[in-house]
Amino acid sequence: PGKLKAKVTSTAKSIKKLGQDDPRRLTHSLKVGLALTLVSLLYYARPIYDGFGVSGMWAVLTVVVVFEFTVGGTLSKSLNRGFATFLAGALGLGADYFASLFGKNGEPIVLGILVFLLAAAATFSRFFPRIKARYDYGVLIFILTFSLVAVSGYRVNELVVLAHQRLSTIIMGGATCMLISIFVCPVWAGEDLHKAIASNLEKLATYLEGFGGVYFQSSESDGMGTGKSFPQGYKSILNSKSSEESLANFARWEPGHGRFRLRHPWKHYLKIGALARQCAYQIEAINGCIGSDHIQGSEEFKGKIEGSCTRMSAECGKTLKALARSMKTMTDPYSSANTHVENSKAAMKDLKLALKAASLENADLAAILPAATVGSILVEIVKCVEKISEAVH
Amino acid sequence: PGKLKAKVTSTAKSIKKLGQDDPRRLTHSLKVGLALTLVSLLYYARPIYDGFGVSGMWAVLTVVVVFEFTVGGTLSKSLNRGFATFLAGALGLGADYFASLFGKNGEPIVLGILVFLLAAAATFSRFFPRIKARYDYGVLIFILTFSLVAVSGYRVNELVVLAHQRLSTIIMGGATCMLISIFVCPVWAGEDLHKAIASNLEKLATYLEGFGGVYFQSSESDGMGTGKSFPQGYKSILNSKSSEESLANFARWEPGHGRFRLRHPWKHYLKIGALARQCAYQIEAINGCIGSDHIQGSEEFKGKIEGSCTRMSAECGKTLKALARSMKTMTDPYSSANTHVENSKAAMKDLKLALKAASLENADLAAILPAATVGSILVEIVKCVEKISEAVH
C-alpha cells in the first residue's frame, strides 16, 4: 500500500504540474466537457429537434473530433468537416444516381470502382505538403462521407433527407465548438505564436546577456567553464520548427482578435523563428566549445578579448530583449534595438583591434584557440542578431 | 486556355514527382482504396452480415480513420480504437444503469454530469506527454463512445445488442486495415526509422568527406569559400527530431519484421539521432563561419593546418560512412569504424602540433581566426563522431 500511495501522490503531483505549467489546459478540458454535455443533452432530449433521429449522434461525434486546443485548430477542423461533408455528400448522391443507371447487377461494381478511385486519389492528395498542412482533415472526411453515402444502399430521395439531417447536425456540433472556443476563454494560435517567438528571443537574450560574465569570470577563478552554469533555456528553440509551423497554420484560420488583424503576416513569424533557430545553433556550438575538456586556454589572451566579447554578447542580448519587448507591446523597436545593434558592431570592431594588437610571441596558438573560437562565433551571432532585428523591424 | 494548360501541366508534374520521390505513396493510396472498397461492398451487400444493419457504417468509418501510412501507425490506431470502444462502451452501459436509478427526472442531470466529468478528465489526460504519444487517439475514441452510449437514450438491454454490433463492425474494419497494411507491400515504421538514421549519418559523412577539399581548395584559387558548393543535405537533419520520434512511437507497436525483433531497442535510435543532430549543429556553425564575409584569412596559415584539418574531416566522414553501412547490413561496425575514429584522433593531435609550431610573428590573429575557428569546430565534430560511433556500437 505504501508503494501505491507513493504512485498516487506522484501522479497527483504531475497532474498539478501539468495544470500549473499552463492553466489553459484545465480551461480547455472544461470547455470540451461543456460543449459535449450541451450537444449530448440535445441529443438525449431528442423530441426537441424532432425528425433528426439517430443523426443527432453526428453532433456528438463532431464535437469530440473537432474541438482543438486553439481557436484556429477548432475553426480549421470545423470548416474542413462542414465543407467536406457537403461536397462529398453531393458527389456521393451523384455517384449513386450514376451507378443506378447500370441496373441492379452493374450498380455494386460501378460503385465499388468509384469508391476505389476516389479513395485512392484523395489519399494520394494528402501527401501534398500544402494540402497536408491545411486540408488534411477535410480530405479524410471527404473520403468518409463519400463512401458512406455512395454505398448506403438507400434510394436517392431517401438519401437527400438523410444527408440534410446529417449535415445540419454536423453544423450544429461544429457551431457549438466554434462558439465555445471563440467566446469562452479563447486560446488564439496566432497569439501563442507571437508569444512563442518573443519568448524565444528572450531566451537567447538571457543566454547572451549572462554569457560574458559567466564565461570569463568562471575560468579566471577556477579554470572551469563547463557550460553547466549557463542558462539552458535556448535548447528548446533548436527543435521549435514544427510547433511554430503548426501554430502558423492554425493562425491563418483565425478571425482578427486583440491586436491582430485578420490577415496578419503569420508567415513572417516563421522567418523570425528560423533566424532565432540559426542563432541558437551558434550558441549550441559555443556551448560545445566551452564544455569540451581541451580547455586550458591562455588566461592572458582571454583577458585581452574579455572586454569586447562581453560587450558584444551583452549588446546582442540587449538587442534581443528590446526586440522581444517591442514585439510584446507591438511598437516599433527601431530606435532602442538599433542602438544596441550599433553598439555590438562597435564591440565587434574592438575585438578585431584587440586581436590585431595581441602579441602572440609568448603564447602558443593552441592555448589561444578556445577563447578565439568563442569570439569568432560571437561575431556570427552579432550578424545573426542584426538580421533578426531587421526582420522584426 | 494557355494559362490553364500550364497549370495542369505543372500540377501533373508535381503529382509525378510526389510519386517518384517515394513510390510507396502510390501503393499506400491503392491500399486504402482497396480496404475501403472491400468494407464498403460488405456494407452494401448487407444481407451477408445480417443483423448488423446500419452499424456496418462503423466499419467504413474505421477504415477511413485508422489506415495510416506505416504498419505501426495503423496498428496503433486500430488497437487504440478497439480497446477504447470496448472500455468506453462498458463504462457507458454502467453509467446508463447508474443514472436510471435516479428516476425519470434525475436521469438526464446525472448523465450530463457524468459526461461532463469524464470528457473533461479524459481531455486533460491528453496533455500528458506519454499519453499523447501513445494513446491520444484511444482517449479521443473513449470520449466519443462513452458519450454516444451514455446519452443514446436506449434501454440497457437494447444497448447491449447495439454495442455488440458496433464493436464487431469496428473490429472487422480494423482487422481489414491491419491485414492489408501488414501483408500488402507493408511500410514498417521501424525500418523507416532505421533507414532515416543511417541516411542522416551518410549525409553528415558526405559533407565531412568533401569539406576539406572544397574549403581549402576553393579559397586558394579564388579566395571564395561562400559555402555554396558544400552539399546542403545535412540541413534536413537539423529539424528531424519530431519525425524520428513519431516513427519510434509507431515502431513500438509493430510485430517483429525482417531483421528486427519485436522489442527492438527503438529508443536507442533516438539517441543516435540526437547525436547526429548535435553534429549537424556544429556543421551549421562551420557553414556560418565560412559563409560570412569577414573571410580574408591568411593563406599561409591555412596551408599549415590544411593537412590535419582535411584528414580530420575526411576520417570523420569515413567513420560515419562505415557506421551507416554497418547499420544497413546490421553488422558490428567496430573494426572499420574504430580505425577511422583513431585516425581522426591522430589528425586532431597533428592539428594541435601544427598550431603549436605555427610561427605567428608575421600574421596577425584576425587573419588566422577564420581558419582556426573551423579547425576548432572540427575538433568538436571529431568528439561528436566518436560518441556516435560508441552509440552505434
CSV table of N, CA and C in Angstrom, one decimal, chain B residues 116-166:
chain,number,residue,atom,x,y,z
B,116,PHE,N,-19.9,15.2,-18.6
B,116,PHE,CA,-19.0,16.4,-18.4
B,116,PHE,C,-17.7,16.0,-17.7
B,117,LEU,N,-17.9,15.3,-16.6
B,117,LEU,CA,-16.7,15.0,-15.8
B,117,LEU,C,-15.7,14.1,-16.6
B,118,LEU,N,-16.3,13.0,-17.2
B,118,LEU,CA,-15.4,12.1,-18.0
B,118,LEU,C,-14.8,12.8,-19.1
B,119,ALA,N,-15.5,13.6,-19.9
B,119,ALA,CA,-15.0,14.3,-21.0
B,119,ALA,C,-13.8,15.2,-20.6
B,120,ALA,N,-14.1,16.0,-19.5
B,120,ALA,CA,-13.1,16.9,-19.1
B,120,ALA,C,-11.8,16.2,-18.6
B,121,ALA,N,-12.0,15.1,-17.8
B,121,ALA,CA,-10.9,14.4,-17.3
B,121,ALA,C,-10.1,13.8,-18.4
B,122,ALA,N,-10.8,13.1,-19.4
B,122,ALA,CA,-10.1,12.5,-20.5
B,122,ALA,C,-9.4,13.5,-21.3
B,123,THR,N,-10.0,14.6,-21.6
B,123,THR,CA,-9.4,15.6,-22.4
B,123,THR,C,-8.1,16.1,-21.7
B,124,PHE,N,-8.2,16.3,-20.4
B,124,PHE,CA,-7.0,16.8,-19.7
B,124,PHE,C,-5.9,15.7,-19.8
B,125,SER,N,-6.2,14.4,-19.7
B,125,SER,CA,-5.2,13.4,-19.7
B,125,SER,C,-4.4,13.4,-21.1
B,126,ARG,N,-5.0,14.0,-22.1
B,126,ARG,CA,-4.3,14.0,-23.4
B,126,ARG,C,-3.1,15.0,-23.4
B,127,PHE,N,-3.0,15.8,-22.3
B,127,PHE,CA,-1.9,16.7,-22.3
B,127,PHE,C,-0.7,16.0,-21.7
B,128,PHE,N,-0.9,14.8,-21.1
B,128,PHE,CA,0.3,14.1,-20.6
B,128,PHE,C,1.2,13.6,-21.8
B,129,PRO,N,2.4,14.0,-21.8
B,129,PRO,CA,3.2,13.6,-23.0
B,129,PRO,C,3.2,12.1,-23.3
B,130,ARG,N,3.3,11.3,-22.3
B,130,ARG,CA,3.3,9.8,-22.5
B,130,ARG,C,2.0,9.4,-23.2
B,131,ILE,N,0.8,9.9,-22.6
B,131,ILE,CA,-0.5,9.5,-23.2
B,131,ILE,C,-0.6,10.1,-24.6
B,132,LYS,N,-0.2,11.3,-24.7
B,132,LYS,CA,-0.3,12.0,-26.0
B,132,LYS,C,0.5,11.2,-27.1
B,133,ALA,N,1.6,10.7,-26.7
B,133,ALA,CA,2.4,10.0,-27.7
B,133,ALA,C,1.8,8.6,-28.1
B,134,ARG,N,1.2,7.9,-27.2
B,134,ARG,CA,0.8,6.6,-27.5
B,134,ARG,C,-0.7,6.3,-27.6
B,135,TYR,N,-1.4,7.1,-26.7
B,135,TYR,CA,-2.8,6.7,-26.6
B,135,TYR,C,-3.8,7.9,-27.0
B,136,ASP,N,-3.2,8.9,-27.6
B,136,ASP,CA,-4.0,10.1,-27.9
B,136,ASP,C,-5.3,9.7,-28.6
B,137,TYR,N,-5.2,8.9,-29.7
B,137,TYR,CA,-6.4,8.5,-30.4
B,137,TYR,C,-7.4,7.7,-29.6
B,138,GLY,N,-6.8,6.8,-28.8
B,138,GLY,CA,-7.7,6.0,-27.9
B,138,GLY,C,-8.5,6.8,-27.0
B,139,VAL,N,-7.9,7.8,-26.4
B,139,VAL,CA,-8.7,8.7,-25.5
B,139,VAL,C,-9.8,9.4,-26.2
B,140,LEU,N,-9.5,9.9,-27.4
B,140,LEU,CA,-10.5,10.5,-28.2
B,140,LEU,C,-11.7,9.6,-28.4
B,141,ILE,N,-11.4,8.4,-28.9
B,141,ILE,CA,-12.5,7.4,-29.1
B,141,ILE,C,-13.2,7.0,-27.8
B,142,PHE,N,-12.5,7.0,-26.8
B,142,PHE,CA,-13.1,6.8,-25.5
B,142,PHE,C,-14.2,7.8,-25.1
B,143,ILE,N,-13.8,9.1,-25.3
B,143,ILE,CA,-14.8,10.1,-25.0
B,143,ILE,C,-16.0,10.0,-25.9
B,144,LEU,N,-15.7,9.8,-27.2
B,144,LEU,CA,-16.7,9.7,-28.2
B,144,LEU,C,-17.7,8.6,-27.9
B,145,THR,N,-17.2,7.3,-27.7
B,145,THR,CA,-18.0,6.2,-27.4
B,145,THR,C,-18.8,6.3,-26.1
B,146,PHE,N,-18.1,6.8,-25.1
B,146,PHE,CA,-18.8,6.9,-23.8
B,146,PHE,C,-20.0,7.9,-23.9
B,147,SER,N,-19.8,9.0,-24.6
B,147,SER,CA,-21.0,10.0,-24.7
B,147,SER,C,-22.1,9.4,-25.5
B,148,LEU,N,-21.7,8.7,-26.6
B,148,LEU,CA,-22.7,8.2,-27.5
B,148,LEU,C,-23.5,7.1,-26.8
B,149,VAL,N,-22.9,6.2,-26.1
B,149,VAL,CA,-23.6,5.2,-25.4
B,149,VAL,C,-24.4,5.8,-24.2
B,150,ALA,N,-23.8,6.6,-23.5
B,150,ALA,CA,-24.4,7.1,-22.2
B,150,ALA,C,-25.7,7.9,-22.6
B,151,VAL,N,-25.7,8.7,-23.6
B,151,VAL,CA,-26.8,9.6,-23.8
B,151,VAL,C,-27.7,9.0,-25.0
B,152,SER,N,-27.5,7.8,-25.4
B,152,SER,CA,-28.2,7.3,-26.5
B,152,SER,C,-29.7,7.2,-26.2
B,153,GLY,N,-30.1,7.1,-25.0
B,153,GLY,CA,-31.5,7.1,-24.6
B,153,GLY,C,-32.1,5.7,-24.8
B,154,TYR,N,-31.3,4.7,-25.3
B,154,TYR,CA,-31.8,3.4,-25.4
B,154,TYR,C,-31.9,2.7,-24.0
B,155,ARG,N,-32.6,1.6,-23.9
B,155,ARG,CA,-32.6,0.9,-22.6
B,155,ARG,C,-31.3,0.0,-22.6
B,156,VAL,N,-30.9,-0.4,-21.5
B,156,VAL,CA,-29.7,-1.1,-21.4
B,156,VAL,C,-29.6,-2.4,-22.2
B,157,ASN,N,-30.8,-3.1,-22.2
B,157,ASN,CA,-30.7,-4.4,-23.0
B,157,ASN,C,-30.7,-4.2,-24.5
B,158,GLU,N,-31.3,-3.1,-25.0
B,158,GLU,CA,-31.1,-2.7,-26.4
B,158,GLU,C,-29.7,-2.3,-26.7
B,159,LEU,N,-29.1,-1.6,-25.7
B,159,LEU,CA,-27.8,-1.1,-25.9
B,159,LEU,C,-26.8,-2.2,-26.0
B,160,VAL,N,-27.0,-3.3,-25.3
B,160,VAL,CA,-26.0,-4.4,-25.4
B,160,VAL,C,-25.9,-4.9,-26.8
B,161,VAL,N,-27.1,-5.1,-27.4
B,161,VAL,CA,-27.1,-5.5,-28.8
B,161,VAL,C,-26.4,-4.5,-29.7
B,162,LEU,N,-26.7,-3.3,-29.5
B,162,LEU,CA,-26.1,-2.2,-30.3
B,162,LEU,C,-24.6,-2.2,-30.2
B,163,ALA,N,-24.2,-2.2,-28.9
B,163,ALA,CA,-22.8,-2.2,-28.6
B,163,ALA,C,-22.0,-3.4,-29.2
B,164,HIS,N,-22.7,-4.5,-29.2
B,164,HIS,CA,-22.1,-5.7,-29.7
B,164,HIS,C,-21.9,-5.6,-31.2
B,165,GLN,N,-23.0,-5.1,-31.9
B,165,GLN,CA,-22.9,-4.9,-33.3
B,165,GLN,C,-21.8,-3.9,-33.7
B,166,ARG,N,-21.8,-2.8,-33.0
B,166,ARG,CA,-20.8,-1.7,-33.3
B,166,ARG,C,-19.4,-2.2,-33.1
